[in-house]
């Protein structure tokens, strides 16, 4: 036995990503006395600037945006009671197909081995019992999410650690409900073209393929507040339009696929730490 606390490490791409898919588990496990470590890979410099100015528009200053988002990230960490924040500080690559994908120093252009070696050092330091990141498509195809997945899986191979490893996901039933809520708030929203609709239909997983369902509804208020801490990106965060009550109803269950496990904990499970305590 050891006095080392059980530790959860979440590896995310940008400031605000920690809140959307894992804000509930980060808050829940912090409340249970588990050490929570957030690794944020990019500086978020391709986010909106003050007044909603968009990347590439006149007046958008990626360095100033990154500084502002770093402060918002710290506020979000405070709300979620995250124990340790680690920033890799790669330049935000922007959405797939943006010119920023090709910028020298962008996360997307960083060799996987380089990012993985840095992350492996953090893993050796914190010795996480559970690691959470995205699937191989970064959940929805964002280059920085894909790269976060790649460096996480490569970093694990560089260490002798054997944590439980999870990828975030959403049940297809939830994605369908999300589409209904979007149309409720935006009744004039045009129907997506067939290619876009087909791509959307592939996001998430069939409900019966999800291995892990964690009830975080008691922490949905913290999760909402952590998203709200990223005020500069509020225009892009649809969930904030729901209000806390609807948000809690829709976002109070966080779902994952378990991809590595040495505990033998039975599936499906309702606790990332099943088999560890």
GROMACS .gro file of C-alpha atoms in nm:
model
  277
    1UNK     CA    1   0.000   0.000   0.000
    2UNK     CA    2   0.107   0.360  -0.055
    3UNK     CA    3   0.001   0.703   0.069
    4UNK     CA    4   0.005   0.829  -0.295
    5UNK     CA    5  -0.344   0.957  -0.374
    6UNK     CA    6  -0.545   0.804  -0.655
    7UNK     CA    7  -0.489   1.029  -0.955
    8UNK     CA    8  -0.693   1.118  -1.264
    9UNK     CA    9  -0.514   1.280  -1.560
   10UNK     CA   10  -0.722   1.439  -1.837
   11UNK     CA   11  -0.538   1.535  -2.157
   12UNK     CA   12  -0.720   1.804  -2.354
   13UNK     CA   13  -0.646   2.016  -2.658
   14UNK     CA   14  -0.762   2.368  -2.570
   15UNK     CA   15  -0.874   2.583  -2.279
   16UNK     CA   16  -1.250   2.505  -2.231
   17UNK     CA   17  -1.226   2.144  -2.356
   18UNK     CA   18  -1.177   2.030  -1.998
   19UNK     CA   19  -1.526   2.145  -1.912
   20UNK     CA   20  -1.735   2.003  -2.195
   21UNK     CA   21  -1.661   1.631  -2.180
   22UNK     CA   22  -1.492   1.589  -1.844
   23UNK     CA   23  -1.599   1.879  -1.621
   24UNK     CA   24  -1.831   1.648  -1.430
   25UNK     CA   25  -1.577   1.376  -1.357
   26UNK     CA   26  -1.308   1.628  -1.271
   27UNK     CA   27  -1.539   1.795  -1.018
   28UNK     CA   28  -1.678   1.466  -0.884
   29UNK     CA   29  -1.346   1.297  -0.829
   30UNK     CA   30  -1.189   1.610  -0.678
   31UNK     CA   31  -1.477   1.610  -0.428
   32UNK     CA   32  -1.399   1.245  -0.350
   33UNK     CA   33  -1.039   1.333  -0.262
   34UNK     CA   34  -0.882   1.210  -0.584
   35UNK     CA   35  -0.596   1.415  -0.731
   36UNK     CA   36  -0.706   1.566  -1.061
   37UNK     CA   37  -0.445   1.667  -1.318
   38UNK     CA   38  -0.537   1.860  -1.632
   39UNK     CA   39  -0.293   1.873  -1.923
   40UNK     CA   40  -0.390   2.136  -2.181
   41UNK     CA   41  -0.191   2.095  -2.501
   42UNK     CA   42  -0.243   2.427  -2.684
   43UNK     CA   43  -0.266   2.794  -2.596
   44UNK     CA   44  -0.610   2.844  -2.752
   45UNK     CA   45  -0.481   3.130  -2.967
   46UNK     CA   46  -0.724   3.047  -3.252
   47UNK     CA   47  -1.021   3.128  -3.032
   48UNK     CA   48  -1.229   3.445  -3.053
   49UNK     CA   49  -1.068   3.770  -2.947
   50UNK     CA   50  -1.228   4.051  -2.744
   51UNK     CA   51  -1.559   4.158  -2.895
   52UNK     CA   52  -1.587   3.826  -3.079
   53UNK     CA   53  -1.324   3.907  -3.341
   54UNK     CA   54  -1.252   3.587  -3.535
   55UNK     CA   55  -0.916   3.430  -3.619
   56UNK     CA   56  -0.782   3.578  -3.941
   57UNK     CA   57  -0.991   3.894  -3.910
   58UNK     CA   58  -0.825   4.235  -3.864
   59UNK     CA   59  -0.748   4.295  -3.498
   60UNK     CA   60  -0.724   3.929  -3.398
   61UNK     CA   61  -0.409   3.887  -3.189
   62UNK     CA   62  -0.339   3.517  -3.115
   63UNK     CA   63  -0.089   3.599  -2.838
   64UNK     CA   64  -0.339   3.825  -2.659
   65UNK     CA   65  -0.615   3.566  -2.703
   66UNK     CA   66  -0.387   3.296  -2.561
   67UNK     CA   67  -0.312   3.508  -2.253
   68UNK     CA   68  -0.681   3.581  -2.196
   69UNK     CA   69  -0.770   3.214  -2.235
   70UNK     CA   70  -0.496   3.108  -1.996
   71UNK     CA   71  -0.657   3.325  -1.729
   72UNK     CA   72  -1.001   3.181  -1.805
   73UNK     CA   73  -0.859   2.829  -1.786
   74UNK     CA   74  -0.724   2.895  -1.439
   75UNK     CA   75  -1.067   3.020  -1.333
   76UNK     CA   76  -1.226   2.704  -1.473
   77UNK     CA   77  -0.973   2.491  -1.284
   78UNK     CA   78  -1.059   2.675  -0.964
   79UNK     CA   79  -1.431   2.605  -1.020
   80UNK     CA   80  -1.368   2.234  -1.081
   81UNK     CA   81  -1.118   2.213  -0.792
   82UNK     CA   82  -0.854   2.071  -1.025
   83UNK     CA   83  -0.542   1.988  -0.826
   84UNK     CA   84  -0.277   2.048  -1.093
   85UNK     CA   85  -0.278   2.229  -1.427
   86UNK     CA   86  -0.002   2.159  -1.680
   87UNK     CA   87   0.023   2.360  -2.004
   88UNK     CA   88   0.218   2.224  -2.300
   89UNK     CA   89   0.160   2.562  -2.472
   90UNK     CA   90   0.174   2.452  -2.833
   91UNK     CA   91   0.020   2.699  -3.077
   92UNK     CA   92  -0.348   2.633  -3.146
   93UNK     CA   93  -0.385   2.475  -3.492
   94UNK     CA   94  -0.740   2.597  -3.557
   95UNK     CA   95  -1.009   2.392  -3.726
   96UNK     CA   96  -0.924   2.132  -3.989
   97UNK     CA   97  -0.830   2.301  -4.317
   98UNK     CA   98  -0.740   2.640  -4.167
   99UNK     CA   99  -0.403   2.790  -4.273
  100UNK     CA  100  -0.299   2.776  -3.905
  101UNK     CA  101  -0.280   2.396  -3.940
  102UNK     CA  102   0.046   2.446  -4.131
  103UNK     CA  103   0.200   2.712  -3.909
  104UNK     CA  104   0.543   2.623  -3.769
  105UNK     CA  105   0.509   2.546  -3.398
  106UNK     CA  106   0.140   2.456  -3.423
  107UNK     CA  107   0.037   2.148  -3.232
  108UNK     CA  108  -0.073   1.978  -3.556
  109UNK     CA  109   0.279   2.024  -3.700
  110UNK     CA  110   0.455   1.901  -3.384
  111UNK     CA  111   0.610   1.554  -3.422
  112UNK     CA  112   0.406   1.309  -3.216
  113UNK     CA  113   0.724   1.176  -3.052
  114UNK     CA  114   0.813   1.525  -2.926
  115UNK     CA  115   0.475   1.594  -2.768
  116UNK     CA  116   0.456   1.238  -2.634
  117UNK     CA  117   0.796   1.264  -2.467
  118UNK     CA  118   0.686   1.578  -2.280
  119UNK     CA  119   0.360   1.417  -2.177
  120UNK     CA  120   0.537   1.097  -2.070
  121UNK     CA  121   0.747   1.302  -1.828
  122UNK     CA  122   0.429   1.439  -1.672
  123UNK     CA  123   0.286   1.088  -1.649
  124UNK     CA  124   0.599   0.964  -1.473
  125UNK     CA  125   0.574   1.256  -1.232
  126UNK     CA  126   0.203   1.224  -1.148
  127UNK     CA  127   0.170   0.844  -1.199
  128UNK     CA  128  -0.200   0.860  -1.293
  129UNK     CA  129  -0.428   0.567  -1.215
  130UNK     CA  130  -0.675   0.684  -1.481
  131UNK     CA  131  -0.600   0.873  -1.805
  132UNK     CA  132  -0.875   1.031  -2.015
  133UNK     CA  133  -0.838   1.178  -2.365
  134UNK     CA  134  -1.013   1.170  -2.706
  135UNK     CA  135  -1.056   0.886  -2.955
  136UNK     CA  136  -0.847   0.860  -3.274
  137UNK     CA  137  -1.080   1.105  -3.454
  138UNK     CA  138  -1.061   1.359  -3.173
  139UNK     CA  139  -1.435   1.301  -3.123
  140UNK     CA  140  -1.529   1.524  -3.417
  141UNK     CA  141  -1.218   1.560  -3.633
  142UNK     CA  142  -1.045   1.864  -3.481
  143UNK     CA  143  -0.672   1.840  -3.559
  144UNK     CA  144  -0.561   1.936  -3.207
  145UNK     CA  145  -0.795   1.678  -3.054
  146UNK     CA  146  -0.656   1.412  -3.288
  147UNK     CA  147  -0.302   1.515  -3.194
  148UNK     CA  148  -0.387   1.504  -2.823
  149UNK     CA  149  -0.507   1.147  -2.873
  150UNK     CA  150  -0.189   1.056  -3.059
  151UNK     CA  151   0.054   1.196  -2.805
  152UNK     CA  152  -0.140   1.045  -2.514
  153UNK     CA  153  -0.136   0.695  -2.655
  154UNK     CA  154   0.231   0.731  -2.757
  155UNK     CA  155   0.326   0.869  -2.414
  156UNK     CA  156   0.167   0.570  -2.244
  157UNK     CA  157   0.384   0.341  -2.458
  158UNK     CA  158   0.693   0.535  -2.343
  159UNK     CA  159   0.625   0.466  -1.976
  160UNK     CA  160   0.595   0.152  -1.767
  161UNK     CA  161   0.267   0.276  -1.620
  162UNK     CA  162  -0.054   0.076  -1.653
  163UNK     CA  163  -0.342   0.317  -1.584
  164UNK     CA  164  -0.695   0.259  -1.690
  165UNK     CA  165  -0.731   0.456  -2.015
  166UNK     CA  166  -1.054   0.607  -2.144
  167UNK     CA  167  -1.165   0.797  -2.452
  168UNK     CA  168  -1.448   1.049  -2.422
  169UNK     CA  169  -1.757   0.986  -2.628
  170UNK     CA  170  -2.129   1.052  -2.644
  171UNK     CA  171  -2.413   0.806  -2.697
  172UNK     CA  172  -2.583   0.837  -3.035
  173UNK     CA  173  -2.912   0.877  -2.850
  174UNK     CA  174  -2.761   1.184  -2.681
  175UNK     CA  175  -2.639   1.323  -3.013
  176UNK     CA  176  -2.993   1.292  -3.151
  177UNK     CA  177  -3.129   1.475  -2.847
  178UNK     CA  178  -2.861   1.742  -2.888
  179UNK     CA  179  -2.980   1.802  -3.246
  180UNK     CA  180  -3.336   1.841  -3.121
  181UNK     CA  181  -3.227   2.094  -2.856
  182UNK     CA  182  -3.024   2.287  -3.115
  183UNK     CA  183  -3.334   2.316  -3.337
  184UNK     CA  184  -3.540   2.423  -3.035
  185UNK     CA  185  -3.304   2.715  -2.972
  186UNK     CA  186  -3.251   2.787  -3.344
  187UNK     CA  187  -3.580   2.706  -3.521
  188UNK     CA  188  -3.457   2.877  -3.841
  189UNK     CA  189  -3.145   2.661  -3.854
  190UNK     CA  190  -3.116   2.511  -4.204
  191UNK     CA  191  -3.108   2.136  -4.246
  192UNK     CA  192  -2.750   2.013  -4.295
  193UNK     CA  193  -2.649   1.893  -4.640
  194UNK     CA  194  -2.632   1.514  -4.682
  195UNK     CA  195  -2.252   1.493  -4.640
  196UNK     CA  196  -2.262   1.700  -4.322
  197UNK     CA  197  -2.555   1.499  -4.189
  198UNK     CA  198  -2.370   1.174  -4.258
  199UNK     CA  199  -2.061   1.303  -4.076
  200UNK     CA  200  -2.271   1.412  -3.779
  201UNK     CA  201  -2.435   1.068  -3.766
  202UNK     CA  202  -2.091   0.912  -3.715
  203UNK     CA  203  -2.009   1.122  -3.406
  204UNK     CA  204  -2.031   0.932  -3.079
  205UNK     CA  205  -2.113   0.563  -3.044
  206UNK     CA  206  -2.418   0.340  -3.029
  207UNK     CA  207  -2.532   0.331  -2.669
  208UNK     CA  208  -2.446  -0.037  -2.625
  209UNK     CA  209  -2.081   0.023  -2.724
  210UNK     CA  210  -2.022   0.272  -2.441
  211UNK     CA  211  -1.842   0.099  -2.157
  212UNK     CA  212  -1.859   0.360  -1.883
  213UNK     CA  213  -2.144   0.586  -1.771
  214UNK     CA  214  -2.053   0.822  -1.487
  215UNK     CA  215  -2.333   1.009  -1.311
  216UNK     CA  216  -2.211   1.364  -1.253
  217UNK     CA  217  -2.546   1.543  -1.226
  218UNK     CA  218  -2.466   1.656  -0.871
  219UNK     CA  219  -2.170   1.846  -1.019
  220UNK     CA  220  -2.343   1.986  -1.329
  221UNK     CA  221  -2.359   2.333  -1.171
  222UNK     CA  222  -1.981   2.335  -1.137
  223UNK     CA  223  -1.948   2.207  -1.491
  224UNK     CA  224  -2.173   2.488  -1.619
  225UNK     CA  225  -1.976   2.747  -1.422
  226UNK     CA  226  -1.647   2.612  -1.555
  227UNK     CA  227  -1.774   2.654  -1.910
  228UNK     CA  228  -1.900   3.003  -1.824
  229UNK     CA  229  -1.550   3.088  -1.700
  230UNK     CA  230  -1.442   3.078  -2.065
  231UNK     CA  231  -1.642   3.394  -2.126
  232UNK     CA  232  -1.441   3.509  -2.428
  233UNK     CA  233  -1.561   3.200  -2.617
  234UNK     CA  234  -1.922   3.224  -2.500
  235UNK     CA  235  -2.054   3.277  -2.853
  236UNK     CA  236  -1.913   2.936  -2.948
  237UNK     CA  237  -2.036   2.748  -2.639
  238UNK     CA  238  -2.393   2.653  -2.726
  239UNK     CA  239  -2.446   2.470  -2.395
  240UNK     CA  240  -2.444   2.797  -2.201
  241UNK     CA  241  -2.765   2.900  -2.379
  242UNK     CA  242  -2.951   2.613  -2.209
  243UNK     CA  243  -2.933   2.760  -1.859
  244UNK     CA  244  -2.819   2.555  -1.561
  245UNK     CA  245  -3.127   2.336  -1.517
  246UNK     CA  246  -3.154   2.218  -1.879
  247UNK     CA  247  -2.777   2.187  -1.893
  248UNK     CA  248  -2.778   1.957  -1.592
  249UNK     CA  249  -3.050   1.739  -1.741
  250UNK     CA  250  -2.861   1.700  -2.069
  251UNK     CA  251  -2.499   1.705  -1.952
  252UNK     CA  252  -2.524   1.529  -1.615
  253UNK     CA  253  -2.401   1.193  -1.745
  254UNK     CA  254  -2.047   1.166  -1.885
  255UNK     CA  255  -1.967   0.869  -2.105
  256UNK     CA  256  -1.644   0.696  -2.203
  257UNK     CA  257  -1.495   0.396  -2.377
  258UNK     CA  258  -1.244   0.202  -2.171
  259UNK     CA  259  -0.951   0.106  -2.393
  260UNK     CA  260  -0.686  -0.011  -2.144
  261UNK     CA  261  -0.742  -0.181  -1.810
  262UNK     CA  262  -0.539  -0.400  -1.578
  263UNK     CA  263  -0.799  -0.422  -1.301
  264UNK     CA  264  -1.048  -0.663  -1.455
  265UNK     CA  265  -1.339  -0.442  -1.344
  266UNK     CA  266  -1.664  -0.564  -1.496
  267UNK     CA  267  -1.827  -0.375  -1.783
  268UNK     CA  268  -2.035  -0.171  -1.817
  269UNK     CA  269  -1.913   0.036  -1.525
  270UNK     CA  270  -2.025   0.359  -1.358
  271UNK     CA  271  -1.694   0.468  -1.207
  272UNK     CA  272  -1.360   0.543  -1.380
  273UNK     CA  273  -1.192   0.412  -1.065
  274UNK     CA  274  -1.379   0.081  -1.054
  275UNK     CA  275  -1.129  -0.189  -0.955
  276UNK     CA  276  -0.889   0.067  -0.805
  277UNK     CA  277  -1.061   0.130  -0.471
   0.00000   0.00000   0.00000
